[in-house]
Every structure is written in C-alpha cells, then in structure tokens.
Amino acid sequence: MKHKGKATSFDIAHYAGVSQSTVSRALRNSPLVNEETRRKVHEMAAKLNYKVDKNASNLRTQQSSTLALLLFEDPTTDESQINPFFLSMLGSITRACSKEGYDLLVSFQSSSQDWRADYEDSHRADGIILLGYGDYLDYQSRLQQLLDQDTKFVCWGAKVDGREDLSVSCDNYGGGQLAAKYLIEHKRTDCAFIGDASEHSPEFFARYEGFKNTFEQHNITLSERKIANAISTEDSGYHATKSLIANNISFNALFAASDLIAIGAIRALQEAGILVPNDVRVVGFDNIPAASYVSPSLTTIEQNTTLAGQMLVSNLLNLIKGEKVECTLLPPNLIVRNT
Amino acid sequence: MKHKGKATSFDIAHYAGVSQSTVSRALRNSPLVNEETRRKVHEMAAKLNYKVDKNASNLRTQQSSTLALLLFEDPTTDESQINPFFLSMLGSITRACSKEGYDLLVSFQSSSQDWRADYEDSHRADGIILLGYGDYLDYQSRLQQLLDQDTKFVCWGAKVDGREDLSVSCDNYGGGQLAAKYLIEHKRTDCAFIGDASEHSPEFFARYEGFKNTFEQHNITLSERKIANAISTEDSGYHATKSLIANNISFNALFAASDLIAIGAIRALQEAGILVPNDVRVVGFDNIPAASYVSPSLTTIEQNTTLAGQMLVSNLLNLIKGEKVECTLLPPNLIVRNT
DNA sequence: CCACATTCTGACACCGGTGTCATAATGTGG
DNA sequence: CCACATTATGACACCGGTGTCAGAATGTGG
C-alpha cells in the first residue's frame, strides 16, 4: 500500500475498484454515488492520505477559493515595523477568510507606483483586498485599470471614483465628531491636530473635517496654525508635536489622526514638561493594542477591526458572486482612558 | 482586440501568428526562440494583458512558488489581539518570501488539536512555516506525521524530535544569560521570573534556565517562590505579578518571559506603588514595537525578527530543494532602556 | 552538391482533476 | 413481458499551460 509520490484519484480508484470519475464524485459527496461506494472511497482516500490537487481542481473549475490581501505601507516606514492597526486588520481578515472557507495570500507592497495586482489575472485568487492609509490619489489610475479589467476587489479607506460599493471604511468624519464632542464636554476648545489634513490622506482629512466642523457648530474656530503634518508613525507624531512646541504654539487639547501619532505626541509633550491630561488632553484614533499599554493609557476613537475584516471579506465575496454590494461605513466608538 | 474572458496563450499565438508552444517558450524567455519572435509575442501578451494561468502552470510543473504560514495562537488569547512579536515575524516572512519570488498563504490556527497542514498535500504550497509559542509538546505527534508524509516544513522555536535542522529559533538560553548578566551588573540579585518555567513552553523554559544558571554561576540561587506563571499577554503578566505582590513576595528585579508580560507586570508594580526601575528593575524579551512606546520604556532582550524571517524562508527553500540545512540559532541582543 | 550540424518551430502527450454524456442495472406500472 | 423512469457508473473531453520529440529551414564543410 506504500506508494512513491502523492496519491492521485486514479490510485484511489484502483484500490477501491471503481472508476476515477466515481472517486471524484464520491469525495465531493455528490448525491449521484451510492452510499456504500462513497464510504469505500472515503476510507481508501483516508488510508492513502489523499488530498485533492488544488491546481487541477482550480484549473478545471476556474476558481481558486483564495483571496489576496495587498498591504500598502507608508514608504517611509522602516522595514521591520508595520502599522499595528493594519496588522490587526490582517488578523481579522485572515479569520474572516477561513470562516468562509477561503485561503488568504498576503503580500506587502511598498512601492506605490507599480504594485502587483495580477493575482486574479493569473487565477491565483478570486479577488483582492487593498489595505493601506496610502496616498490613494496616486492609485486611482491603477484602480481604474483594475476596474477595466473587471478584477474583483475591495478597498479599505480609499474611495474609488464612482464606485462607492468597492469601499469599506470607518466613518472617519463621525469619529472626528466624537473626538470633538468629548473635548468640548471637557471644556478643552483650544485644540491642535496632528496628522495630514489634506486630501492626500482622505481618511485623516475626514477625521479632521468632522473634528473641525463640530467645533464650528459650537462657534469655535480651530486655528490652522495648530495643525501639524505627520504620517502614521510614533516618530512622526513626536517630531510634529515637538515643532508645535518649539514654535510656542499653545493648546490645551490635541487630536491625533492615529494612535501611533498620539503616542509620539505624548512623548513630546512629556519631554517638554507638559502634563497629560492635566495641561493637554489627548485623543487618538484606531485603538491599537498599545493604546491601552502606554501610560497614561490613551483615550481614543476605536475602529472595529473585527467587523471591518468581516465586511471586507463578505463584500468581496458578494462582488465575486455578482451580487449588489452597498457602500459600507462602520461606526467608530469613543474609548475613554486616561488622556 | 477586445475579448470576452481572459486571454490564453492560444489567443496570443493566434494574434502573433505562431504556435501556442512558441508563445509559452517565448514568455519564459527560453533561449530556443528567435529574438524577433520573442519580441512579437511579448508585445502581443502585453497588449492583451495576458497573464500565465498559475493553476495550469503549477499543475504541469508540480510546484506552486508558494509557502504557507501557519500561525498558532495561545487559545486563551482573544480574537482581535495577536501577539505583536508574531505579527512582526509575519511581516519579515512576507518580505523574505517576496524577495525569493514566492507567494505566502497565511492561516491562523487556533485549535492545537486538528490544525490544517494539507497545503502541501493539496499542492497549494511547496512548504510550510510553523509559528507560535504554542504548547508544542501537544504537536509532536502531528509534526511526526508531517515528517512521515515527507512534508517540507520548518518551525519557529519548537524542537522537532531528532530533526534539529527543521528549527529556527532565538538563542533563548543565551537571552536569559544576557538578562541575568545585566541585572547582576546592576546589583539586582533578588529576582522574580514571570512566565512559564516548565517544559510546556520550551522557549520560556530556556530563557528561564539561562537566567537561573547564570545566577548560580555567581553563587546566587533564585527562589522558586518568586516564579509566577503567565502566558504571553499583558493581562496575564499583570495578574501574575499582582499575585506575587499579594503574597508579599519581595524582589528588586523582574525578568519577564516576553515583553507583553513585562508591560503587564510594570502596570501591576505601578499600581502597587512600586517604582520602576528604582525599586524593581524589569527586563522583557522580544523587543516588540510597543516596548519603546511604553513609559518607562522597556529594557528587553531583542530577537531579530527580520533575520529570523529570512532564515525560516531560506531554510525552508533549501529543504525543498533537498539541500542540507543546519540548525539555526539566532543571537539575542540586550536593548537597554529605562526599566 | 551532399552530409551533417544548428536553429527554430509545431504537434502532441501530459499534469490531475471536473462535468457531460452514454449506458448498464434495477425498479415500476400497465 | 415490455415501456419507461430511476439510479449508479464509466468513458471521455476539457481546463491552460509545459516538456518532448520530430522535422523544417538554414548554414557549413568537404
């Protein structure tokens, strides 16, 4: 019964005394095969440790039961550190995939110019999930190209021109509102914003807009001078905040476009002898695991990554099935801690 | 030139006026095809946006240019949080794979009983990387089964009985020595250890052994009473440390089996009014990103995840190629910060 | 001009499954 | 006992590439 190489369905057929066609049907539990025969085939397959060759099966059926995840990184981020928020998304996407019986191909894309998205063309995946804070404006032409090729994909965060159904994102605008309301309730109306408040980072921009507009509804105008640019790293948040301090710009609250930025900002404040939260209250965004570890622990706007992963996967699968998909906006959630 | 469905090599052949065989050869840059023909074929392939069907190609060549990563989690860990150390490994493995021209299938395995390892059997991957602190003793029988089936795989951390070449790990024993030497230098010899100092967690155990033995070489005996069990989560570290404090066990230094444990331990110490590092010095293990964010920032033993990922991938590829592979022990590195 | 090597190309079997069609075996009703 | 439906099975084409082999076209030397 020992065999060189892996067993094929012909081997099972031979030992079970049936035809290869019957083996194939029996293993997929087709109702066409006799109960007794099915049992015999399954038994033999188990004995020979037979596993269906996915390449052959995929080739014939023209689908792969696999999704591809493209993770775009800020090109400035260093090799070993990956944004923890996306890692958390990665975890939930992986789980959502396996729950749906799909495998997941993971690929990190560092260059924004020529990323690989040929997973579907090459029949390696049935669809693609795009993930990243990235400067998506650069990508629109590539996204359009994917659309033209009829590639199935969904995006986190970014909008695809004219195709809202391809996006899943947090209600960033609403998150900004939550942060503003929280600070207003605590009478902190002299606010700084650390992040990129331009349309180059659509997500950060929406957070800022929701934040600013809520203040305006309370007749408070945020000073443009109190905005400091930063990408989503601890280091960048640190330096941006330092430069505000160096320029003698005062504020009693700080809204950071992401938790990493907030953590860096707090470090800068502490170094300058500014007390958090007594002198300056800080609100972050994301609720990454570290937000609860740092001290003081970070007050932040949570994005539900578990739900986000599920929505990305289920929307993509519906898209593949050709069903209508709605634009998906996930509700953010204020987590009050000690800043 | 528009076409329903995706283009195949036959389409290219048709439009380029050559045979399908020639197309296949031309696209793989076989030296057998004429320069002029090759150019024509490449041009037409680009125009039709043709991509080789990986299923067909893999089926024929019997290899997939894909590796599978199985990530084992502590079953107690909650859904959304994944050990940041492993996430960091995941990042470096992904990068190492793509550098070698391989794709990576990622799969989280929560049950230690019946994990899926049929990626190779089903020809979906050429080899498997196993990653986890997991209680590997439970897995030995499964690992043995993989060996029997001649499945190509490498493990992080765990030993495979009689096959040291299949493991890549940090020199955990040496890491424990580093931690001990550091504390001895700072005259902190009354040490607690938080983690699992049993053979159920071979990595933690080795860290403890290196730590303990170094103290013994200096004629200092660590008290067994000062060991508290914990798995690698912040919460577990917090509770373990709290119970030490509650039992009035004194110590002036603490070695945590992982950074997450250390971060939890510091929280427990701070809550009890114990100053870090003045009253108790703390040394962690891993050097996860958060180690530098927390305050006070964490002194820890670094594991080089970039190198680890590269070694796992390159050892696995060598194994697949049938080459000899050496057991790989990576040097740990003391990172002195503020604890 | 023929023998022979070299370069290039096409025909074809093959990888290991899946789906369709034909057919054998059995049951059912008139 | 025959017409017909039902059930179970095998034969075979097919998915889209890759590798082998045969042979055409051209070049080279004697």
XYZ file of C-alpha atoms (C1' of nucleotides) in Angstrom:
738
model
C 0.000 0.000 0.000
C 3.063 2.233 0.188
C 3.436 4.485 -2.785
C 6.093 6.702 -4.262
C 4.890 10.277 -4.732
C 1.481 11.524 -3.732
C -1.626 9.513 -4.367
C -3.979 10.629 -7.128
C -7.638 9.921 -7.625
C -6.631 7.140 -10.005
C -4.828 5.382 -7.194
C -7.919 5.580 -5.030
C -9.985 4.331 -7.954
C -7.667 1.408 -8.478
C -7.644 0.290 -4.858
C -11.332 0.906 -4.329
C -12.220 -0.922 -7.516
C -14.178 1.903 -9.079
C -13.537 4.439 -11.817
C -11.716 7.712 -11.272
C -14.884 9.659 -12.084
C -16.661 7.947 -9.253
C -13.836 8.760 -6.866
C -14.072 12.427 -7.754
C -17.816 12.423 -7.239
C -17.686 10.424 -4.038
C -15.144 12.720 -2.450
C -17.244 15.752 -3.203
C -20.230 13.973 -1.729
C -22.226 14.050 -4.923
C -25.700 12.572 -4.426
C -25.111 10.536 -7.552
C -22.936 7.968 -5.838
C -24.134 5.049 -3.866
C -23.795 5.280 -0.100
C -21.728 2.134 0.099
C -19.391 3.222 -2.690
C -18.910 6.636 -1.145
C -17.910 5.057 2.153
C -15.422 2.758 0.469
C -13.844 5.625 -1.465
C -13.560 7.900 1.549
C -11.993 5.108 3.510
C -9.409 4.417 0.853
C -8.661 8.111 0.421
C -8.013 8.447 4.133
C -5.809 5.369 4.121
C -3.687 6.716 1.269
C -3.728 10.205 2.783
C -5.107 11.511 -0.442
C -5.767 15.219 -0.857
C -7.362 16.782 -3.910
C -4.830 18.587 -6.066
C -5.986 22.183 -5.856
C -4.186 23.159 -9.017
C -6.032 20.608 -11.087
C -9.293 21.363 -9.384
C -8.908 25.123 -9.691
C -7.852 24.852 -13.284
C -10.966 22.934 -14.170
C -13.430 24.940 -12.121
C -11.789 28.281 -12.843
C -11.853 29.453 -9.279
C -9.359 29.283 -6.503
C -11.137 29.685 -3.150
C -8.406 32.144 -2.350
C -8.347 35.869 -1.761
C -5.295 38.106 -1.966
C -4.510 40.844 0.509
C -2.322 43.702 -0.679
C -0.960 45.742 2.185
C 0.368 49.152 1.262
C 2.836 50.702 3.593
C 3.913 54.226 4.019
C 7.100 54.164 2.034
C 8.790 55.996 4.862
C 8.065 53.284 7.364
C 11.063 51.174 8.138
C 11.332 47.504 7.270
C 10.509 45.759 10.467
C 7.706 47.925 11.790
C 4.276 47.639 10.332
C 1.390 49.775 11.369
C -0.293 47.830 14.175
C -3.709 48.906 13.037
C -3.257 47.134 9.739
C -1.806 44.120 11.442
C -4.939 43.950 13.462
C -6.964 44.176 10.254
C -4.825 41.458 8.782
C -5.719 39.230 11.699
C -9.421 39.761 11.341
C -9.335 39.373 7.577
C -7.489 36.086 7.912
C -10.089 34.825 10.307
C -12.990 36.038 8.207
C -11.494 34.282 5.198
C -11.059 30.964 6.878
C -14.573 31.165 8.249
C -15.771 31.460 4.655
C -13.582 28.590 3.539
C -11.147 30.772 1.650
C -7.387 30.878 1.833
C -5.540 34.146 2.006
C -2.476 35.237 0.078
C -0.704 38.082 1.806
C 1.554 40.473 0.012
C 3.229 43.680 1.151
C 3.517 46.373 -1.455
C 6.000 49.057 -0.733
C 6.128 50.973 -3.968
C 3.039 52.956 -4.799
C 3.920 53.022 -8.442
C 3.940 49.516 -9.702
C 2.265 47.182 -7.323
C 1.418 43.681 -8.286
C -2.268 43.041 -8.627
C -2.169 40.151 -11.034
C -3.375 37.598 -8.513
C -6.704 37.402 -10.213
C -5.355 37.540 -13.756
C -3.138 34.610 -13.008
C -6.034 32.762 -11.395
C -4.240 32.603 -8.086
C -7.016 34.438 -6.274
C -10.651 35.133 -6.926
C -10.462 38.659 -5.595
C -8.255 41.241 -3.959
C -8.422 43.278 -0.777
C -6.481 46.542 -0.762
C -5.375 47.852 2.577
C -3.402 50.946 3.472
C -3.511 54.549 4.589
C -1.571 55.112 1.430
C -1.824 58.168 -0.643
C -4.590 56.730 -2.712
C -4.761 59.618 -5.112
C -1.743 58.112 -6.796
C -3.562 54.862 -7.123
C -6.739 55.985 -8.822
C -5.375 55.266 -12.245
C -4.321 51.802 -11.199
C -7.679 51.185 -9.569
C -9.399 52.300 -12.745
C -7.283 49.832 -14.640
C -8.369 47.036 -12.316
C -11.973 48.081 -12.887
C -11.472 47.993 -16.646
C -10.066 44.509 -16.398
C -13.088 43.523 -14.378
C -10.878 42.499 -11.478
C -12.868 41.939 -8.311
C -11.558 43.990 -5.422
C -12.485 45.993 -2.356
C -10.584 48.774 -0.644
C -10.182 49.824 2.914
C -10.498 53.535 3.422
C -9.948 54.821 -0.059
C -12.759 55.834 -2.329
C -12.831 54.524 -5.865
C -14.229 57.204 -8.151
C -17.836 56.449 -8.908
C -17.808 53.066 -7.228
C -18.621 53.619 -3.564
C -19.620 49.970 -3.267
C -15.973 48.927 -3.505
C -15.027 50.687 -0.300
C -15.319 49.674 3.296
C -14.236 52.211 5.827
C -14.745 53.598 9.228
C -16.936 56.664 9.493
C -13.901 58.857 9.894
C -15.927 62.030 9.801
C -18.133 60.722 12.595
C -15.020 59.698 14.522
C -13.737 63.242 14.300
C -17.073 64.444 15.621
C -16.843 62.069 18.566
C -13.400 63.360 19.457
C -14.560 66.962 19.231
C -17.652 66.377 21.371
C -15.558 64.683 24.014
C -13.111 67.562 24.224
C -15.866 70.181 24.168
C -17.596 68.410 27.041
C -14.360 68.684 28.955
C -14.041 72.354 28.090
C -10.936 71.863 26.022
C -11.534 74.035 22.995
C -8.052 75.196 22.183
C -7.076 72.259 20.044
C -4.158 71.105 17.979
C -4.426 68.485 15.247
C -1.550 66.206 14.328
C -1.849 64.360 11.047
C -2.248 65.092 7.397
C -5.243 67.398 6.943
C -5.031 67.367 3.170
C -6.852 65.348 0.576
C -3.725 63.268 0.117
C -4.804 61.231 3.122
C -8.548 61.006 2.642
C -9.070 59.203 5.915
C -7.073 61.643 8.010
C -8.748 64.503 6.200
C -12.235 63.234 7.030
C -11.260 62.875 10.675
C -10.086 66.435 10.692
C -13.192 67.738 8.924
C -15.550 66.044 11.360
C -13.490 67.417 14.204
C -13.311 70.965 12.882
C -16.961 71.183 11.818
C -18.193 70.034 15.199
C -16.230 72.830 16.829
C -17.659 75.279 14.336
C -21.146 74.164 15.214
C -20.255 75.327 18.698
C -18.955 78.585 17.260
C -15.369 77.702 17.887
C -12.848 78.099 15.122
C -9.753 75.946 15.094
C -6.595 77.755 14.190
C -4.848 76.497 11.080
C -1.577 77.230 12.809
C -2.280 74.439 15.247
C -2.235 71.761 12.574
C 0.993 69.832 12.228
C 1.617 67.340 9.474
C 2.515 63.774 10.310
C 2.317 60.337 8.809
C 1.161 57.468 10.939
C 4.266 56.647 12.926
C 5.242 57.287 16.506
C 8.296 59.133 15.355
C 6.449 61.410 13.009
C 3.924 62.288 15.720
C 6.757 63.034 18.082
C 8.514 65.401 15.731
C 5.344 67.140 14.593
C 4.377 67.857 18.179
C 7.859 68.976 19.028
C 7.780 71.519 16.257
C 4.475 72.929 17.528
C 6.004 73.302 20.954
C 9.165 74.815 19.524
C 7.082 77.420 17.720
C 5.429 78.355 21.018
C 2.032 77.314 19.797
C -0.228 76.769 22.785
C -3.150 74.361 23.099
C -4.951 72.504 25.849
C -6.057 69.544 23.773
C -4.661 67.510 20.946
C -6.390 65.299 18.411
C -4.076 62.874 16.677
C -5.060 61.267 13.395
C -3.853 57.899 14.663
C -2.785 56.240 17.883
C 0.831 55.949 16.835
C 0.892 59.677 16.233
C -0.776 60.227 19.596
C 1.778 58.086 21.385
C 4.589 60.045 19.781
C 2.851 63.287 20.627
C 2.525 62.337 24.278
C 6.212 61.553 24.403
C 6.991 65.003 23.013
C 4.642 66.664 25.492
C 6.103 64.805 28.432
C 9.622 65.707 27.402
C 8.581 69.340 27.302
C 7.216 69.046 30.814
C 3.624 69.388 29.676
C 1.308 67.190 31.710
C -1.140 64.806 30.073
C -4.057 65.066 30.591
C -3.869 67.986 33.038
C -2.309 70.518 30.682
C -3.229 68.861 27.420
C -5.836 66.223 26.798
C -5.019 63.814 24.000
C -7.374 61.791 21.798
C -6.048 59.273 19.320
C -7.656 57.197 16.591
C -7.681 53.432 15.906
C -7.443 51.869 19.340
C -4.406 49.769 18.623
C -3.405 47.287 21.332
C -0.611 49.544 22.570
C -3.145 52.302 23.305
C -4.071 50.514 26.491
C -0.470 49.692 27.446
C 1.057 53.125 27.333
C 0.879 55.295 30.392
C -1.141 57.267 30.742
C -3.361 54.947 28.740
C -4.704 56.563 25.632
C -8.194 57.915 25.092
C -9.017 57.136 21.505
C -11.591 56.568 18.779
C -11.880 52.862 18.166
C -12.255 51.313 14.765
C -13.795 47.888 14.966
C -11.255 45.838 13.074
C -13.062 42.563 13.564
C -16.150 43.906 11.886
C -14.096 45.692 9.258
C -12.335 42.482 8.272
C -15.605 40.645 8.039
C -17.186 43.324 5.897
C -14.230 43.482 3.538
C -14.333 39.753 3.023
C -18.087 39.403 2.732
C -18.416 42.376 0.401
C -15.676 40.975 -1.792
C -17.294 37.565 -1.902
C -20.621 39.124 -2.858
C -18.895 41.084 -5.559
C -17.377 37.879 -6.889
C -20.773 36.225 -6.846
C -22.057 39.169 -8.842
C -24.383 40.408 -6.150
C -25.059 44.044 -5.361
C -22.897 45.480 -2.624
C -23.630 48.556 -0.559
C -21.097 51.128 0.454
C -20.105 50.217 3.973
C -19.392 52.767 6.702
C -18.539 51.358 10.101
C -19.410 53.260 13.261
C -16.482 54.480 15.335
C -16.513 54.321 19.087
C -15.059 56.572 21.758
C -12.862 54.775 24.270
C -12.211 56.954 27.286
C -8.986 56.225 29.103
C -6.549 58.454 30.904
C -5.516 61.115 28.447
C -8.860 43.270 -29.984
C -11.422 43.185 -27.165
C -12.057 39.750 -25.842
C -14.583 38.065 -23.627
C -12.973 36.302 -20.663
C -9.278 36.277 -20.011
C -6.783 35.756 -22.792
C -4.982 32.427 -23.044
C -1.714 31.539 -24.676
C -3.717 30.343 -27.666
C -5.073 33.837 -28.179
C -1.571 35.241 -28.116
C -0.488 32.537 -30.531
C -3.347 33.349 -32.872
C -2.695 37.080 -32.970
C 1.066 36.751 -33.108
C 0.841 34.163 -35.863
C 2.861 31.483 -34.091
C 2.027 28.260 -32.283
C 0.956 28.082 -28.674
C 4.132 26.166 -27.792
C 6.207 29.023 -29.063
C 4.214 31.503 -27.017
C 4.836 29.504 -23.872
C 8.541 29.341 -24.617
C 8.821 32.966 -25.609
C 7.171 34.193 -22.445
C 9.505 32.170 -20.288
C 12.427 33.573 -22.264
C 13.587 30.227 -23.477
C 16.799 30.534 -25.491
C 15.155 28.364 -28.108
C 13.047 31.115 -29.577
C 14.170 33.653 -32.075
C 14.739 37.154 -30.748
C 12.273 38.663 -33.185
C 9.557 36.121 -32.365
C 10.047 36.618 -28.656
C 9.581 40.344 -29.023
C 6.401 39.927 -31.048
C 4.941 37.521 -28.501
C 5.782 39.697 -25.524
C 4.269 42.665 -27.248
C 1.039 40.860 -28.011
C 0.862 39.442 -24.491
C 1.170 42.923 -23.037
C -1.474 44.240 -25.405
C -3.949 41.547 -24.406
C -2.962 41.881 -20.746
C -2.172 38.213 -20.704
C -1.033 36.541 -17.503
C 0.046 32.934 -17.219
C -2.584 30.817 -15.523
C -0.831 29.684 -12.388
C -3.115 26.737 -11.879
C -2.271 25.282 -15.243
C 1.384 26.073 -14.837
C 1.593 24.699 -11.320
C -0.302 21.595 -12.290
C 2.129 20.819 -15.022
C 5.317 21.685 -13.193
C 4.164 20.275 -9.860
C 5.258 23.227 -7.829
C 3.500 26.300 -6.662
C 6.043 29.002 -5.818
C 4.041 29.477 -2.670
C 4.767 28.890 1.001
C 2.182 28.537 3.731
C 2.479 30.134 7.137
C 0.590 28.545 10.000
C 0.302 30.824 12.990
C -0.609 29.165 16.261
C -2.151 31.297 18.877
C -2.499 30.810 22.556
C -6.054 29.550 22.716
C -6.687 31.934 25.579
C -5.864 34.982 23.519
C -8.902 36.880 22.411
C -9.959 37.212 18.801
C -8.730 40.591 17.819
C -5.367 40.676 19.549
C -2.488 38.813 18.105
C 0.883 38.622 19.721
C 2.823 41.545 18.233
C 6.005 39.547 18.163
C 4.479 37.093 15.738
C 2.986 39.855 13.697
C 6.428 41.253 13.349
C 7.651 37.828 12.238
C 4.803 37.653 9.787
C 5.952 40.918 8.284
C 9.502 39.780 7.837
C 8.480 36.376 6.495
C 6.233 38.024 3.937
C 9.065 40.201 2.796
C 11.549 37.357 2.702
C 9.119 35.336 0.604
C 8.525 38.005 -1.948
C 12.244 38.607 -2.219
C 12.597 34.947 -3.182
C 9.742 35.173 -5.656
C 7.360 33.164 -3.527
C 3.812 33.944 -2.513
C 2.670 33.419 1.031
C -0.520 31.824 2.248
C -1.322 32.865 5.782
C -3.501 30.867 8.073
C -4.287 31.245 11.758
C -4.726 28.029 13.644
C -6.493 28.301 16.910
C -7.016 24.699 17.853
C -3.932 22.794 18.810
C -5.671 19.513 18.129
C -6.554 19.399 14.492
C -4.786 22.047 12.559
C -4.764 22.066 8.821
C -1.445 21.316 7.272
C -2.595 19.983 3.948
C -1.283 22.909 1.964
C 1.474 20.808 0.565
C -0.620 17.694 0.053
C -3.072 19.680 -1.980
C -0.241 21.259 -3.952
C -1.210 24.704 -2.799
C 2.178 25.357 -1.241
C 5.626 23.880 -1.604
C 6.340 24.064 2.090
C 5.073 25.191 5.444
C 6.326 27.505 8.168
C 5.029 26.868 11.681
C 4.973 29.789 14.039
C 3.821 30.003 17.636
C 4.778 29.898 21.282
C 2.252 27.133 21.377
C 2.483 24.225 23.668
C 4.421 22.253 21.153
C 4.516 19.108 23.167
C 0.986 18.503 22.001
C 2.103 18.876 18.451
C 4.956 16.390 18.348
C 2.726 13.640 17.067
C 1.389 15.873 14.328
C 4.881 17.010 13.432
C 5.974 13.400 13.248
C 3.093 12.731 10.910
C 4.210 15.588 8.663
C 7.698 14.096 8.658
C 6.312 10.691 7.705
C 4.441 12.223 4.810
C 7.645 13.901 3.732
C 6.040 17.320 4.032
C 8.569 20.115 3.887
C 8.346 22.409 6.871
C 10.300 24.499 9.342
C 9.344 25.575 12.842
C 9.977 28.638 14.863
C 11.015 27.930 18.400
C 9.869 24.368 18.782
C 12.198 21.420 18.518
C 11.236 18.526 16.325
C 12.476 15.336 17.903
C 15.639 14.227 16.177
C 15.419 16.852 13.459
C 17.157 19.948 14.750
C 17.583 21.178 11.187
C 13.871 21.916 10.973
C 14.007 24.529 13.695
C 14.963 28.140 13.624
C 14.936 29.917 16.914
C 16.454 32.573 19.018
C 19.127 31.507 21.444
C 16.675 31.735 24.298
C 19.121 30.318 26.783
C 21.660 32.946 25.781
C 18.983 35.594 26.047
C 18.287 34.533 29.602
C 22.011 34.795 30.314
C 22.105 38.336 28.924
C 19.231 39.378 31.149
C 20.883 37.845 34.201
C 24.250 39.454 33.497
C 22.608 42.831 33.092
C 20.805 42.580 36.415
C 23.868 41.227 38.218
C 25.896 44.144 36.914
C 23.311 46.445 38.421
C 23.413 44.554 41.703
C 19.893 43.331 41.424
C 20.081 39.748 42.512
C 16.755 39.247 44.197
C 14.834 38.328 41.099
C 11.354 37.269 40.161
C 10.526 35.484 36.932
C 7.161 35.829 35.208
C 6.351 33.287 32.555
C 6.004 29.575 32.174
C 9.126 27.909 33.529
C 8.023 24.432 32.565
C 8.800 22.320 29.549
C 5.364 23.072 28.196
C 6.757 26.314 26.847
C 10.171 25.259 25.638
C 11.169 28.788 24.707
C 10.175 30.349 28.003
C 11.798 27.476 29.795
C 15.121 28.016 28.024
C 15.014 31.704 28.873
C 14.492 30.831 32.490
C 17.234 28.233 32.514
C 19.799 30.600 31.044
C 18.756 33.198 33.562
C 18.861 30.889 36.559
C 22.107 29.189 35.643
C 23.914 32.466 35.200
C 22.904 33.486 38.690
C 24.073 30.141 40.002
C 27.445 30.669 38.375
C 27.608 33.737 40.594
C 26.578 31.639 43.554
C 23.142 33.146 43.737
C 20.132 30.887 43.953
C 16.813 32.082 42.632
C 13.905 31.239 44.820
C 11.265 29.040 43.252
C 8.682 31.032 45.149
C 9.469 34.030 43.008
C 8.333 32.372 39.801
C 4.825 33.225 38.655
C 3.158 31.518 35.742
C 1.919 33.560 32.834
C 1.168 33.172 29.168
C 2.303 35.832 26.771
C -0.335 38.515 27.241
C -0.296 41.826 29.028
C -3.185 40.740 31.150
C -1.581 37.517 32.228
C 1.620 39.336 33.176
C -0.398 41.823 35.160
C -2.232 39.197 37.175
C 0.808 37.034 37.765
C 2.713 39.984 39.153
C -0.222 41.071 41.251
C -0.389 37.681 42.863
C 3.315 37.844 43.738
C 2.739 41.206 45.370
C -0.372 39.989 47.127
C 1.637 37.140 48.603
C 4.156 39.628 49.965
C 6.926 38.216 47.891
C 9.702 40.752 47.640
C 12.153 41.271 44.798
C 14.238 44.063 43.358
C 14.293 42.833 39.778
C 11.942 41.049 37.455
C 12.625 39.071 34.326
C 9.575 38.610 32.127
C 9.456 35.846 29.533
C 8.045 38.279 26.985
C 7.511 41.998 26.535
C 3.761 41.754 26.819
C 4.192 40.062 30.170
C 6.695 42.739 31.176
C 4.309 45.526 30.245
C 1.557 43.937 32.304
C 3.978 43.405 35.161
C 5.010 47.050 35.154
C 1.371 48.069 35.332
C 0.879 45.845 38.377
C 4.006 47.235 40.024
C 2.999 50.822 39.393
C -0.454 50.211 40.785
C 1.121 48.819 43.917
C 3.225 51.945 44.257
C 6.437 50.137 43.431
C 8.777 52.305 41.389
C 10.299 51.059 38.133
C 13.257 50.948 37.844
C 14.165 52.361 41.256
C 12.548 49.662 43.372
C 12.350 46.945 40.754
C 14.257 46.716 37.523
C 12.384 44.980 34.704
C 13.770 43.134 31.704
C 11.473 41.827 28.971
C 12.030 39.642 25.945
C 11.256 40.136 22.232
C 11.593 43.879 21.743
C 8.160 44.399 20.281
C 7.419 47.880 18.904
C 5.417 48.822 21.994
C 8.485 48.217 24.177
C 9.818 51.585 23.118
C 6.477 53.385 23.440
C 5.575 52.477 26.983
C 6.839 54.623 29.776
C 9.176 53.971 31.264
C 10.427 52.429 28.039
C 11.251 48.796 28.416
C 14.675 47.246 28.732
C 14.484 43.985 26.870
C 16.199 41.161 25.025
C 15.715 41.662 21.326
C 15.006 38.905 18.893
C 15.931 39.878 15.386
C 12.715 39.182 13.546
C 13.997 40.334 10.191
C 16.778 37.814 10.307
C 14.501 35.164 11.757
C 12.039 35.536 8.895
C 14.816 35.313 6.350
C 16.273 32.210 7.943
C 12.924 30.464 8.147
C 12.263 31.125 4.494
C 15.720 30.310 3.227
C 15.994 27.148 5.316
C 12.618 26.016 4.060
C 13.566 26.685 0.454
C 16.783 24.742 0.897
C 14.831 21.902 2.415
C 12.527 21.909 -0.579
C 15.494 21.870 -2.910
C 16.763 18.872 -0.980
C 19.821 20.598 0.364
C 21.292 20.098 3.823
C 20.101 22.574 6.388
C 21.800 23.437 9.637
C 20.066 24.025 12.906
C 19.794 27.760 13.226
C 20.174 29.658 16.495
C 19.940 33.412 16.272
C 21.829 35.627 18.691
C 19.716 37.705 21.046
C 20.626 41.254 21.879
C 20.236 43.316 25.032
C 18.419 46.620 24.496
C 18.893 48.879 27.498
C 16.102 51.384 28.012
C 14.594 52.817 31.162
C 13.492 49.875 33.232
C 26.035 19.037 -54.368
C 25.513 16.149 -50.441
C 26.237 15.002 -45.462
C 25.639 16.915 -41.308
C 25.172 20.355 -37.537
C 22.479 24.216 -35.855
C 18.478 26.972 -35.077
C 13.808 27.409 -34.687
C 9.047 25.912 -34.672
C 4.770 22.999 -34.346
C 2.329 18.796 -32.944
C 1.166 16.285 -29.215
C 1.029 13.943 -24.814
C 0.585 15.137 -20.181
C -0.387 17.207 -15.292
C -4.977 15.665 -12.101
C -8.857 16.822 -11.507
C -14.391 18.171 -13.136
C -18.557 17.945 -15.875
C -21.229 15.848 -19.600
C -22.987 12.153 -21.898
C -23.964 7.411 -22.739
C -25.176 3.233 -20.822
C -25.789 -0.680 -17.691
C -28.551 -2.254 -13.898
C -32.526 -2.109 -11.361
C -37.289 -0.909 -10.286
C -42.335 0.157 -11.599
C -46.639 0.199 -13.869
C -49.759 -1.431 -17.286
C -43.285 -9.078 -20.674
C -42.448 -4.563 -22.457
C -42.146 0.611 -21.987
C -40.270 3.747 -19.181
C -38.256 6.137 -15.142
C -34.555 5.914 -11.722
C -30.054 5.066 -10.012
C -25.255 4.314 -10.380
C -21.283 4.090 -13.035
C -17.602 4.560 -16.671
C -15.656 6.806 -20.819
C -14.086 10.900 -22.415
C -13.378 15.725 -23.497
C -11.669 19.632 -21.227
C -9.228 23.400 -18.234
C -4.355 26.043 -19.894
C -0.283 25.583 -19.564
C 4.827 22.661 -20.023
C 8.146 19.427 -21.933
C 9.469 16.166 -25.509
C 10.091 14.913 -29.951
C 10.093 15.304 -34.816
C 11.076 17.954 -38.552
C 11.576 22.281 -41.445
C 14.797 25.842 -42.610
C 19.195 27.441 -42.817
C 24.181 27.201 -42.546
C 28.882 24.734 -43.073
C 32.419 21.787 -44.682
C 34.241 18.507 -47.824
